[in-house]
Amino acid sequence: MSTHNFVRCSNCAVSKFCLPHTLSGEDIGQLEGIVQQKRVLHPGEALYQSGDQFEGLYAISSGSFKSVVIASNGDSQITQFAFPGEILGFDAYHGKSHNTFAEALETSSVCFLPHSQLETLAQKVPALQNQLYNLFSAEIQENNEFLLMMGKRSAEDRLAALLMNVSSRYSQRGYSATHFRLSMSRTDIANYLGLTIETVSRLIRRFQKEALIEVNQRDITITDLVGLSELAGTHCSHVEQPSNAG
Amino acid sequence: MSTHNFVRCSNCAVSKFCLPHTLSGEDIGQLEGIVQQKRVLHPGEALYQSGDQFEGLYAISSGSFKSVVIASNGDSQITQFAFPGEILGFDAYHGKSHNTFAEALETSSVCFLPHSQLETLAQKVPALQNQLYNLFSAEIQENNEFLLMMGKRSAEDRLAALLMNVSSRYSQRGYSATHFRLSMSRTDIANYLGLTIETVSRLIRRFQKEALIEVNQRDITITDLVGLSELAGTHCSHVEQPSNAG
DNA sequence: CGAAGAATTGATTGTTGTCAACACACGTGG
DNA sequence: CCACGTGTGTTGACAACAATCAATTCTTCG
C-alpha cells in the first residue's frame, strides 16, 4: 500500500544487479514507464502462491525472499533465496502458473513488471529481450550448479557453499563479505540444503570450533574466508586466492 | 553428415512434444525454413561441450541424451535425460556459454535451430516466442521438482520416480509404459539420482523382489505400475488411479 | 512472568557409501 | 567354437555420515 507513482530504476541502488543492468539510459527510461510502484511485504507474506496464474515478474528492491516448491504429500523444498536486484517469477513466464511460492524472509519491497507490458516493451527493445533471456539462462545455470551440490557434496560442503554464496552476494551489493545477518532461519537453511535442522546446527558449531566463522544467532562473521571457500569448493571472486600473494 | 536439405516438422513423429507443438500450420512452415538438417550422433558423442559459446538450440528427433554439469574438482552431475521432441541448449540461450555438456546415450539425431534465425523468427511469430518462453519456464519447473526429489526423498523413492518418469515419457510418445529398454547405464542413473552405482543395483534387485519390476540388463518391465508410482510419490497421468475403478 | 517457538545438544539408529570380490556380457583373436 | 580380456553390473561386509528421537536452553513476545 505504499504510493510511489514513479519508479526510478536509474536511481535505484540495485539496478546493476537487476533488469536494467545491460540497458542504455534511454531503454531504462522506457522500462521505468512500465514498472509498477513498490509493494512492501512483511516477514512470512507471500508474493505469489504455488498454482497462481502468472501475472508478471517481481524485482526485489530491498529485503529477501525464499522460493518454495511443494510436493503432493506436503513436503516442501526451498529452491532459492533471493536478494535485492534479483527477479522472481520466471518459473511461470508466459502462460504457465507458478509451481513455487515466494515468501518474504524479512520486511521487503518489490517492483512489479506486468507481463503484457513487459512483453510488448521487450519486442521493441532488443536489449531488454536479451536481458530477459540472460536471466532465464542464468536461472537454469544456477539450478544446474545447485543440483551438482545436492548430488555430490557432503552436508559440511553444502553449508560452507551456502555461507560463501550469501557472503558473495552481500559483497557484490557493497556490504561486508565477512560480517552479515542471515535473514533465513536454521529451518530454512536445513530445508534448502536438504538436511535436518539438527545437522545444520551441529555443522555451524563445528565451523565455529574450526575457527572458520563466529556466530551469534543469525549474525555471522566469517573469520577464515579462504578456508570456508575451500570447503565450499567454489573459487569465489571476492576471496583472495592463496596463490595470488597480492 | 547426413544430407536432408529440408526438415519437415509437419511430418515429424515427435512434433507434438517439440517446438511446433503450439504453432499453426503456417507458422510451422516458417519454422521449417530455419531448421537445419538432422545430424546423427553416436553413443558418447557430444552435441556441445561445457564452456562452448551458444550457437542455437537442438531438438532431439531420435535417440536420447544426458546433460552434465562439471565441478572444478572434476565431479560431474547429470542434470537431465532428454528424449525425442525435447530441446537441448536453454542453459546458454542468447549470449551465454554452456555450463553443461550434452552427450548421446545411443545413436541419436537432432535438428539444429540457429540462434540468430530463431530469434528473428520469434520476433515475427508471437506463437513461437511464447512457445520458447513456455519451454524455458517448463525447464525451470522441472528443475524445481527434481530439486524437491533430491532434497526430500530417499534413494528408493528417487529410483522409483526415475522409472516412472521414463515410463511416462515413453508412454507419451506412443511406446509401452510398462516395457522399455533404458538407454542409460547404471552409472548414469546413479549419478543422476545422487547415489552410488551399488545402491542403484541393490534397489533394482529390491524392486524385483517386491514384484514391482522385472529386469534383464537394461530391459525393464514394470509389473506394478501403481505400486511403483506410489513409491515415486507422483501421480502420473498414464497410471490408472486405484480410486478410479474404471 | 509465562508460553510458544527456535535452536542447541546428546544418544542412538539407519540409510547409504566405501571397499572388495565376483559374475556376466560382449568383443577379439586364436 | 572357445579362451581371454575388458567393461559393466552385482553382491557382501563393514563404516560413516546424517537422520531420528528426546531433552534442554535460549529468544521472543504477549
Coordinates of C-alpha atoms (C1' of nucleotides) in Angstrom, one line a residue:
Chain A
M1 CA 0.0 0.0 0.0
S2 CA 2.9 2.4 -0.4
T3 CA 2.4 5.0 -3.0
H4 CA 5.4 5.8 -5.2
N5 CA 3.8 6.6 -8.5
F6 CA 7.1 6.6 -10.5
V7 CA 9.8 4.1 -10.1
R8 CA 13.2 5.4 -10.9
C9 CA 15.4 2.4 -11.9
S10 CA 18.1 4.9 -12.8
N11 CA 18.3 6.0 -9.2
C12 CA 18.0 2.5 -7.7
A13 CA 20.9 1.2 -5.7
V14 CA 20.5 -2.3 -7.0
S15 CA 19.9 -1.6 -10.7
K16 CA 23.2 -3.1 -11.6
F17 CA 22.0 -6.5 -10.4
C18 CA 18.5 -6.1 -11.9
L19 CA 16.8 -5.9 -15.2
P20 CA 18.3 -2.5 -16.2
H21 CA 21.8 -4.0 -15.9
T22 CA 22.7 -4.1 -19.6
L23 CA 20.3 -1.4 -20.8
S24 CA 21.1 2.1 -22.1
G25 CA 19.8 5.2 -20.3
E26 CA 17.1 5.6 -22.9
D27 CA 16.0 2.0 -22.6
I28 CA 15.9 2.3 -18.8
G29 CA 13.6 5.3 -19.3
Q30 CA 11.2 3.1 -21.2
L31 CA 11.4 0.4 -18.6
E32 CA 10.6 2.9 -15.9
G33 CA 7.4 3.6 -17.8
I34 CA 6.0 0.1 -17.1
V35 CA 7.4 -0.7 -13.7
Q36 CA 4.8 -0.5 -11.0
Q37 CA 5.3 1.1 -7.6
K38 CA 7.0 -0.7 -4.9
R39 CA 5.0 -3.1 -2.8
V40 CA 6.1 -3.8 0.8
L41 CA 5.8 -7.3 2.2
H42 CA 6.2 -8.3 5.8
P43 CA 8.1 -11.4 7.0
G44 CA 6.1 -14.5 6.0
E45 CA 4.0 -12.7 3.5
A46 CA 3.8 -14.3 0.0
L47 CA 4.4 -12.6 -3.3
Y48 CA 2.5 -15.3 -5.1
Q49 CA 1.3 -18.8 -4.3
S50 CA 2.0 -22.1 -5.9
G51 CA -0.7 -22.6 -8.6
D52 CA -1.2 -18.9 -9.1
Q53 CA -1.6 -17.8 -12.7
F54 CA 1.4 -15.8 -13.9
E55 CA 0.9 -12.0 -13.8
G56 CA 4.4 -10.7 -14.2
L57 CA 7.9 -10.6 -12.7
Y58 CA 8.9 -9.1 -9.4
A59 CA 12.2 -7.3 -8.9
I60 CA 13.3 -7.3 -5.3
S61 CA 14.3 -3.8 -4.3
S62 CA 15.0 -4.5 -0.6
G63 CA 14.9 -7.4 1.8
S64 CA 15.0 -11.1 0.8
F65 CA 12.7 -14.0 -0.2
K66 CA 12.6 -17.7 -0.5
S67 CA 11.1 -19.7 -3.4
V68 CA 9.5 -22.9 -2.3
V69 CA 8.1 -25.9 -4.2
I70 CA 5.6 -28.2 -2.5
A71 CA 5.1 -31.9 -3.1
S72 CA 1.7 -33.6 -3.2
N73 CA 2.5 -35.2 0.2
G74 CA 3.1 -31.8 1.8
D75 CA 6.9 -31.9 1.7
S76 CA 8.4 -28.6 0.7
Q77 CA 11.8 -27.7 -0.7
I78 CA 13.3 -24.2 -0.9
T79 CA 14.8 -23.8 -4.4
Q80 CA 16.4 -20.4 -3.9
F81 CA 17.0 -17.5 -1.7
A82 CA 16.6 -14.1 -3.5
F83 CA 18.2 -10.8 -2.7
P84 CA 17.8 -7.2 -3.9
G85 CA 18.1 -6.8 -7.6
E86 CA 17.1 -10.4 -8.3
I87 CA 14.0 -11.3 -10.2
L88 CA 11.3 -13.7 -9.0
G89 CA 8.6 -15.3 -11.2
F90 CA 10.5 -16.9 -14.1
D91 CA 9.1 -20.3 -13.3
A92 CA 5.8 -19.4 -14.7
Y93 CA 6.7 -16.9 -17.5
H94 CA 4.0 -16.5 -20.2
G95 CA 1.1 -18.8 -19.9
K96 CA 2.1 -21.0 -17.0
S97 CA 1.1 -21.0 -13.4
H98 CA 3.7 -20.9 -10.6
N99 CA 4.9 -24.2 -9.2
T100 CA 6.6 -22.4 -6.4
F101 CA 5.5 -19.7 -3.9
A102 CA 7.7 -16.8 -3.0
E103 CA 7.7 -15.6 0.7
A104 CA 9.4 -12.6 2.3
L105 CA 12.1 -13.6 4.9
E106 CA 12.1 -10.1 6.3
T107 CA 10.3 -6.8 5.6
S108 CA 11.0 -6.4 1.9
S109 CA 9.9 -4.4 -1.1
V110 CA 9.4 -5.3 -4.7
C111 CA 8.8 -3.6 -8.1
F112 CA 6.2 -5.3 -10.3
L113 CA 6.7 -5.8 -14.0
P114 CA 3.3 -6.6 -15.6
H115 CA 3.6 -9.4 -18.1
S116 CA 1.8 -7.9 -21.1
Q117 CA 3.6 -4.6 -20.9
L118 CA 6.9 -6.2 -20.3
E119 CA 6.4 -8.4 -23.4
T120 CA 5.4 -5.5 -25.6
L121 CA 8.4 -3.5 -24.5
A122 CA 10.8 -6.4 -24.9
Q123 CA 9.6 -6.7 -28.5
K124 CA 10.5 -3.1 -29.1
V125 CA 13.8 -3.0 -27.1
P126 CA 16.1 -5.9 -28.1
A127 CA 18.5 -5.2 -25.2
L128 CA 15.6 -5.9 -22.8
Q129 CA 14.6 -9.0 -24.7
N130 CA 18.2 -10.2 -24.5
Q131 CA 18.4 -9.4 -20.8
L132 CA 15.3 -11.5 -20.2
Y133 CA 16.9 -14.4 -22.0
N134 CA 20.1 -13.9 -20.0
L135 CA 18.2 -14.0 -16.7
F136 CA 16.3 -17.2 -17.9
S137 CA 19.6 -18.9 -18.8
A138 CA 21.3 -17.7 -15.6
E139 CA 18.5 -19.2 -13.5
I140 CA 18.9 -22.6 -15.3
Q141 CA 22.7 -22.5 -14.9
E142 CA 22.4 -21.7 -11.2
N143 CA 19.9 -24.5 -10.8
N144 CA 22.4 -26.8 -12.5
E145 CA 25.2 -25.8 -10.1
F146 CA 22.9 -26.3 -7.2
L147 CA 22.0 -29.7 -8.4
L148 CA 25.6 -30.6 -8.6
M149 CA 26.0 -29.6 -5.0
M150 CA 23.0 -31.5 -3.8
G151 CA 24.0 -34.6 -5.7
K152 CA 27.7 -34.7 -5.0
R153 CA 28.7 -32.7 -1.9
S154 CA 28.6 -33.6 1.8
A155 CA 26.5 -31.7 4.4
E156 CA 29.6 -29.8 5.5
D157 CA 30.4 -28.7 1.9
R158 CA 26.9 -27.6 1.3
L159 CA 26.6 -25.4 4.3
A160 CA 30.0 -23.8 3.5
A161 CA 28.8 -23.2 0.0
L162 CA 25.7 -21.5 1.2
L163 CA 27.6 -19.2 3.5
M164 CA 30.1 -18.3 0.7
N165 CA 27.2 -17.7 -1.6
V166 CA 25.5 -15.4 0.7
S167 CA 28.8 -13.7 1.5
S168 CA 29.5 -13.2 -2.2
R169 CA 26.1 -11.7 -2.8
Y170 CA 26.3 -9.3 0.1
S171 CA 29.8 -8.3 -1.1
Q172 CA 28.6 -7.6 -4.6
R173 CA 26.0 -5.3 -3.2
G174 CA 28.5 -3.3 -1.3
Y175 CA 28.1 -4.9 2.1
S176 CA 30.7 -6.7 4.1
A177 CA 31.6 -10.2 2.8
T178 CA 32.7 -11.3 6.2
H179 CA 30.0 -9.9 8.5
F180 CA 26.3 -10.1 7.9
R181 CA 23.0 -11.1 9.4
L182 CA 21.2 -14.1 7.9
S183 CA 17.6 -13.4 7.0
M184 CA 16.7 -17.1 6.9
S185 CA 16.1 -19.4 9.9
R186 CA 18.1 -22.5 10.6
T187 CA 15.0 -24.4 9.5
D188 CA 15.1 -22.6 6.1
I189 CA 18.8 -23.3 5.7
A190 CA 18.3 -27.0 6.5
N191 CA 15.4 -27.3 4.1
Y192 CA 17.3 -25.5 1.3
L193 CA 20.3 -27.8 1.7
G194 CA 18.3 -31.0 2.0
L195 CA 19.4 -31.5 5.6
T196 CA 17.8 -31.6 9.1
I197 CA 17.9 -28.6 11.4
E198 CA 20.0 -30.6 13.9
T199 CA 22.7 -31.3 11.3
V200 CA 22.9 -27.6 10.4
S201 CA 23.1 -26.7 14.0
R202 CA 26.0 -29.1 14.6
L203 CA 27.8 -28.0 11.5
I204 CA 27.6 -24.4 12.5
R205 CA 29.1 -25.3 15.8
R206 CA 31.8 -27.3 14.1
F207 CA 32.7 -24.3 11.8
Q208 CA 33.0 -22.2 15.0
K209 CA 35.3 -24.8 16.6
E210 CA 37.4 -24.8 13.5
A211 CA 37.6 -21.0 13.6
L212 CA 36.0 -20.6 10.2
I213 CA 33.2 -18.5 11.5
E214 CA 31.8 -16.7 14.5
V215 CA 28.1 -16.9 15.2
N216 CA 25.7 -15.0 17.3
Q217 CA 22.2 -16.1 16.5
R218 CA 21.8 -15.1 12.9
D219 CA 24.8 -12.8 12.9
I220 CA 27.6 -14.4 11.0
T221 CA 31.3 -13.3 11.0
I222 CA 33.5 -15.3 8.6
T223 CA 36.9 -15.4 10.1
D224 CA 38.5 -17.6 7.5
L225 CA 37.1 -16.8 4.1
V226 CA 39.7 -18.9 2.3
G227 CA 39.2 -21.9 4.5
L228 CA 35.5 -21.7 4.1
S229 CA 35.7 -21.3 0.3
E230 CA 37.9 -24.3 0.1
L231 CA 35.3 -26.4 1.9
A232 CA 32.6 -24.9 -0.4
G233 CA 34.7 -26.0 -3.4
T234 CA 33.9 -22.7 -5.2
H235 CA 36.5 -20.2 -6.2
C236 CA 34.6 -17.1 -5.2
S237 CA 35.7 -13.9 -6.9
H238 CA 35.7 -11.9 -3.7
V239 CA 38.2 -14.2 -2.0
E240 CA 41.9 -13.5 -2.3
Q241 CA 43.3 -16.7 -3.7
P242 CA 46.2 -18.2 -1.7
S243 CA 48.3 -18.5 -4.9
N244 CA 47.9 -14.8 -5.5
A245 CA 50.1 -13.3 -2.8
G246 CA 48.8 -9.8 -3.6
Chain B
M1 CA 27.0 -35.6 -42.3
S2 CA 23.5 -36.7 -43.4
T3 CA 22.0 -34.6 -46.1
H4 CA 18.4 -33.8 -45.7
N5 CA 18.1 -30.3 -47.0
F6 CA 14.6 -29.7 -45.9
V7 CA 13.3 -30.6 -42.5
R8 CA 9.6 -31.3 -42.3
C9 CA 8.4 -30.6 -38.8
S10 CA 4.9 -31.2 -40.1
N11 CA 5.7 -34.8 -40.9
C12 CA 7.8 -35.4 -37.8
A13 CA 6.6 -38.1 -35.4
V14 CA 7.6 -36.1 -32.3
S15 CA 6.5 -32.6 -33.4
K16 CA 3.7 -32.6 -30.7
F17 CA 6.4 -32.7 -28.0
C18 CA 8.7 -30.3 -29.8
L19 CA 8.8 -26.6 -30.7
P20 CA 6.0 -26.8 -33.2
H21 CA 3.6 -28.1 -30.6
T22 CA 1.5 -24.9 -30.2
L23 CA 2.1 -23.5 -33.7
S24 CA -0.3 -23.1 -36.6
G25 CA 0.4 -24.9 -39.9
E26 CA 1.6 -21.6 -41.4
D27 CA 3.9 -20.9 -38.5
I28 CA 5.3 -24.4 -38.7
G29 CA 6.1 -23.7 -42.3
Q30 CA 8.2 -20.7 -41.3
L31 CA 9.9 -22.7 -38.7
E32 CA 10.8 -25.4 -41.3
G33 CA 12.6 -22.7 -43.2
I34 CA 15.2 -22.2 -40.5
V35 CA 15.6 -25.7 -39.1
Q36 CA 18.9 -27.3 -40.2
Q37 CA 19.2 -30.8 -41.4
K38 CA 19.4 -33.7 -39.0
R39 CA 22.8 -34.5 -37.5
V40 CA 23.5 -38.0 -36.4
L41 CA 25.5 -38.7 -33.2
H42 CA 26.9 -42.0 -32.0
P43 CA 26.8 -43.1 -28.4
G44 CA 29.2 -41.0 -26.3
E45 CA 29.4 -38.2 -28.8
A46 CA 28.8 -34.7 -27.5
L47 CA 26.4 -32.1 -29.1
Y48 CA 28.2 -29.3 -27.3
Q49 CA 30.8 -29.0 -24.6
S50 CA 30.7 -27.2 -21.3
G51 CA 32.1 -23.8 -21.9
D52 CA 31.1 -23.7 -25.6
Q53 CA 29.6 -20.5 -26.8
F54 CA 25.9 -20.7 -27.5
E55 CA 25.1 -21.3 -31.2
G56 CA 21.5 -22.4 -31.1
L57 CA 19.0 -25.0 -29.8
Y58 CA 19.0 -28.7 -30.6
A59 CA 15.7 -30.6 -31.0
I60 CA 16.1 -34.3 -30.5
S61 CA 14.5 -36.2 -33.3
S62 CA 15.5 -39.7 -32.2
G63 CA 17.6 -41.3 -29.5
S64 CA 18.4 -39.8 -26.1
F65 CA 20.9 -37.6 -24.4
K66 CA 22.2 -36.7 -21.0
S67 CA 23.1 -33.1 -19.9
V68 CA 26.0 -33.0 -17.5
V69 CA 27.4 -30.2 -15.4
I70 CA 31.1 -30.4 -14.2
A71 CA 32.6 -29.1 -11.0
S72 CA 36.0 -27.5 -10.7
N73 CA 37.2 -30.6 -8.8
G74 CA 36.1 -32.9 -11.7
D75 CA 32.9 -34.2 -10.1
S76 CA 30.1 -34.3 -12.6
Q77 CA 26.3 -34.4 -12.2
I78 CA 23.8 -35.4 -14.8
T79 CA 21.0 -32.7 -14.7
Q80 CA 18.6 -34.3 -17.2
F81 CA 18.0 -37.1 -19.6
A82 CA 16.4 -35.9 -22.8
F83 CA 14.2 -37.7 -25.3
P84 CA 12.8 -37.2 -28.8
G85 CA 11.0 -33.9 -29.1
E86 CA 12.8 -32.3 -26.2
I87 CA 15.1 -29.3 -26.7
L88 CA 18.7 -29.0 -25.5
G89 CA 20.7 -25.8 -25.0
F90 CA 18.5 -23.5 -23.0
D91 CA 21.1 -23.2 -20.3
A92 CA 23.1 -20.9 -22.6
Y93 CA 20.4 -19.0 -24.5
H94 CA 21.5 -15.7 -26.0
G95 CA 25.0 -14.6 -25.1
K96 CA 25.9 -17.2 -22.5
S97 CA 28.2 -20.2 -22.9
H98 CA 27.0 -23.6 -21.8
N99 CA 27.7 -24.8 -18.3
T100 CA 26.7 -28.3 -19.2
F101 CA 27.6 -30.7 -22.0
A102 CA 25.1 -32.8 -23.8
E103 CA 26.1 -36.4 -24.8
A104 CA 24.2 -39.0 -26.8
L105 CA 23.3 -42.1 -24.9
E106 CA 22.7 -44.1 -28.0
T107 CA 22.7 -43.4 -31.8
S108 CA 20.6 -40.3 -32.0
S109 CA 19.7 -37.5 -34.4
V110 CA 19.0 -33.8 -33.8
C111 CA 17.7 -30.8 -35.6
F112 CA 19.5 -27.6 -35.2
L113 CA 17.9 -24.2 -34.7
P114 CA 20.5 -21.5 -35.3
H115 CA 20.2 -18.8 -32.7
S116 CA 20.1 -15.6 -34.8
Q117 CA 17.5 -17.0 -37.2
L118 CA 15.4 -18.4 -34.4
E119 CA 15.4 -15.0 -32.7
T120 CA 14.5 -13.2 -35.8
L121 CA 11.6 -15.5 -36.5
A122 CA 10.4 -15.4 -32.9
Q123 CA 10.1 -11.7 -33.2
K124 CA 7.8 -12.1 -36.2
V125 CA 5.8 -15.1 -34.9
P126 CA 4.4 -14.4 -31.4
A127 CA 3.3 -18.1 -31.0
L128 CA 6.9 -19.2 -31.4
Q129 CA 8.1 -16.6 -28.9
N130 CA 5.5 -17.8 -26.5
Q131 CA 6.5 -21.4 -27.1
L132 CA 10.1 -20.5 -26.3
Y133 CA 9.1 -18.9 -23.1
N134 CA 7.0 -21.9 -22.2
L135 CA 9.9 -24.2 -22.7
F136 CA 12.1 -22.0 -20.6
S137 CA 9.6 -22.0 -17.8
A138 CA 9.0 -25.7 -18.1
E139 CA 12.7 -26.4 -17.7
I140 CA 12.8 -24.3 -14.6
Q141 CA 9.7 -26.0 -13.2
E142 CA 11.1 -29.4 -13.9
N143 CA 14.3 -28.4 -12.2
N144 CA 12.3 -27.3 -9.2
E145 CA 10.6 -30.7 -9.0
F146 CA 13.8 -32.5 -9.4
L147 CA 15.4 -30.5 -6.6
L148 CA 12.4 -31.4 -4.3
M149 CA 13.2 -35.0 -5.1
M150 CA 16.9 -34.7 -4.4
G151 CA 16.4 -32.8 -1.2
K152 CA 13.5 -34.7 0.4
R153 CA 13.2 -38.2 -1.0
S154 CA 15.0 -41.5 -0.1
A155 CA 17.1 -43.4 -2.6
E156 CA 14.3 -45.9 -3.1
D157 CA 11.8 -43.1 -3.9
R158 CA 14.2 -41.5 -6.3
L159 CA 14.8 -44.6 -8.4
A160 CA 11.0 -45.3 -8.5
A161 CA 10.5 -41.7 -9.6
L162 CA 13.0 -42.0 -12.4
L163 CA 11.5 -45.3 -13.7
M164 CA 8.0 -43.7 -13.6
N165 CA 9.3 -40.6 -15.3
V166 CA 10.9 -42.6 -18.1
S167 CA 7.8 -44.8 -18.4
S168 CA 5.7 -41.7 -18.7
R169 CA 7.8 -40.2 -21.4
Y170 CA 7.8 -43.4 -23.4
S171 CA 4.1 -43.7 -23.0
Q172 CA 3.5 -40.2 -24.2
R173 CA 5.5 -41.0 -27.3
G174 CA 3.4 -44.0 -28.1
Y175 CA 5.6 -46.7 -26.7
S176 CA 4.8 -49.1 -23.9
A177 CA 4.6 -47.6 -20.5
T178 CA 5.5 -50.9 -18.9
H179 CA 8.2 -52.4 -21.1
F180 CA 11.2 -50.5 -22.4
R181 CA 14.9 -50.5 -22.7
L182 CA 16.9 -48.0 -20.7
S183 CA 19.3 -46.1 -22.8
M184 CA 21.3 -45.0 -19.8
S185 CA 23.8 -47.1 -17.8
R186 CA 23.5 -47.9 -14.1
T187 CA 26.4 -45.4 -13.6
D188 CA 24.4 -42.7 -15.3
I189 CA 21.3 -43.5 -13.2
A190 CA 23.3 -43.4 -10.0
N191 CA 24.9 -40.1 -11.0
Y192 CA 21.6 -38.5 -11.9
L193 CA 20.0 -39.6 -8.7
G194 CA 22.9 -38.5 -6.5
L195 CA 23.6 -42.2 -5.4
T196 CA 26.3 -44.8 -6.0
I197 CA 26.0 -47.5 -8.6
E198 CA 26.0 -50.1 -5.8
T199 CA 22.9 -48.5 -4.2
V200 CA 21.1 -48.4 -7.5
S201 CA 21.9 -52.0 -8.2
R202 CA 20.6 -53.1 -4.8
L203 CA 17.4 -51.1 -5.2
I204 CA 16.8 -52.6 -8.6
R205 CA 17.1 -56.0 -7.0
R206 CA 14.8 -55.0 -4.2
F207 CA 12.2 -53.8 -6.7
Q208 CA 12.4 -57.1 -8.4
K209 CA 11.9 -59.0 -5.1
E210 CA 8.9 -56.8 -4.3
A211 CA 7.5 -57.7 -7.8
L212 CA 7.4 -54.1 -8.9
I213 CA 9.6 -54.6 -11.9
E214 CA 11.3 -57.3 -13.9
V215 CA 14.8 -56.6 -15.2
N216 CA 17.0 -58.1 -17.8
Q217 CA 20.1 -55.9 -18.3
R218 CA 18.7 -52.6 -19.4
D219 CA 15.3 -54.1 -20.4
I220 CA 12.7 -53.0 -17.8
T221 CA 9.2 -54.4 -17.4
I222 CA 7.1 -52.6 -14.9
T223 CA 4.8 -55.2 -13.4
D224 CA 3.2 -53.0 -10.7
L225 CA 2.8 -49.5 -12.2
V226 CA 0.6 -48.4 -9.3
G227 CA 2.9 -49.6 -6.6
L228 CA 5.9 -48.0 -8.3
S229 CA 4.1 -44.7 -8.7
E230 CA 3.1 -44.7 -5.0
L231 CA 6.8 -45.1 -4.2
A232 CA 7.7 -42.4 -6.6
G233 CA 5.1 -40.1 -4.9
T234 CA 4.0 -38.8 -8.3
H235 CA 0.5 -39.3 -9.7
C236 CA 1.4 -40.0 -13.2
S237 CA -1.3 -39.4 -15.8
H238 CA -0.8 -42.7 -17.5
V239 CA -1.4 -44.7 -14.3
E240 CA -4.9 -45.9 -13.6
Q241 CA -5.5 -44.5 -10.1
P242 CA -6.8 -47.1 -7.6
S243 CA -9.7 -44.9 -6.7
N244 CA -10.8 -44.8 -10.3
A245 CA -12.2 -48.3 -10.7
G246 CA -12.9 -47.7 -14.4
Chain C
dC1 C1' 6.3 -13.7 34.3
dG2 C1' 4.9 -17.4 31.4
dA3 C1' 4.2 -19.5 27.0
dA4 C1' 5.5 -20.7 22.4
dG5 C1' 8.7 -21.1 19.1
dA6 C1' 13.6 -21.6 17.6
dA7 C1' 17.9 -23.5 18.3
dT8 C1' 21.2 -26.5 20.6
dT9 C1' 23.0 -30.7 22.3
dG10 C1' 23.2 -35.7 23.3
dA11 C1' 22.2 -40.7 22.4
dT12 C1' 21.1 -43.9 19.1
dT13 C1' 19.6 -45.8 14.8
dG14 C1' 19.7 -46.5 9.9
dT15 C1' 20.3 -45.5 5.2
dT16 C1' 23.7 -45.1 2.1
dG17 C1' 28.7 -45.0 0.9
dT18 C1' 33.1 -47.4 0.7
dC19 C1' 36.0 -51.2 -0.1
dA20 C1' 36.5 -55.6 -2.2
dA21 C1' 35.4 -59.7 -4.6
dC22 C1' 32.9 -61.8 -8.0
dA23 C1' 29.7 -62.6 -12.1
dC24 C1' 28.3 -61.6 -16.5
dA25 C1' 28.0 -59.8 -21.3
dC26 C1' 30.5 -58.6 -25.2
dG27 C1' 34.2 -58.3 -28.3
dT28 C1' 38.6 -60.1 -30.2
dG29 C1' 41.6 -63.3 -31.7
dG30 C1' 43.3 -68.0 -31.8
Chain D
dC1 C1' 33.9 -72.7 -31.2
dC2 C1' 36.2 -71.4 -27.2
dA3 C1' 39.8 -68.8 -24.4
dC4 C1' 40.6 -64.4 -22.9
dG5 C1' 40.3 -59.6 -21.5
dT6 C1' 37.7 -55.5 -20.6
dG7 C1' 34.0 -53.0 -19.1
dT8 C1' 29.7 -53.1 -16.7
dG9 C1' 26.9 -54.7 -13.2
dT10 C1' 26.1 -57.5 -8.8
dT11 C1' 26.7 -58.9 -4.2
dG12 C1' 28.7 -58.9 0.5
dA13 C1' 30.9 -57.0 4.8
dC14 C1' 31.7 -53.0 7.1
dA15 C1' 31.9 -48.0 8.2
dA16 C1' 30.3 -43.4 8.3
dC17 C1' 27.5 -39.6 7.8
dA18 C1' 23.4 -37.8 8.7
dA19 C1' 18.5 -38.7 10.5
dT20 C1' 15.7 -39.6 14.3
dC21 C1' 14.2 -39.3 19.0
dA22 C1' 14.4 -36.8 23.1
dA23 C1' 15.7 -33.4 26.5
dT24 C1' 17.2 -28.7 27.3
dT25 C1' 18.2 -24.0 26.6
dC26 C1' 17.6 -19.7 24.6
dT27 C1' 14.5 -15.9 22.5
dT28 C1' 10.8 -13.5 21.7
dC29 C1' 6.7 -11.6 22.8
dG30 C1' 2.2 -11.1 24.9

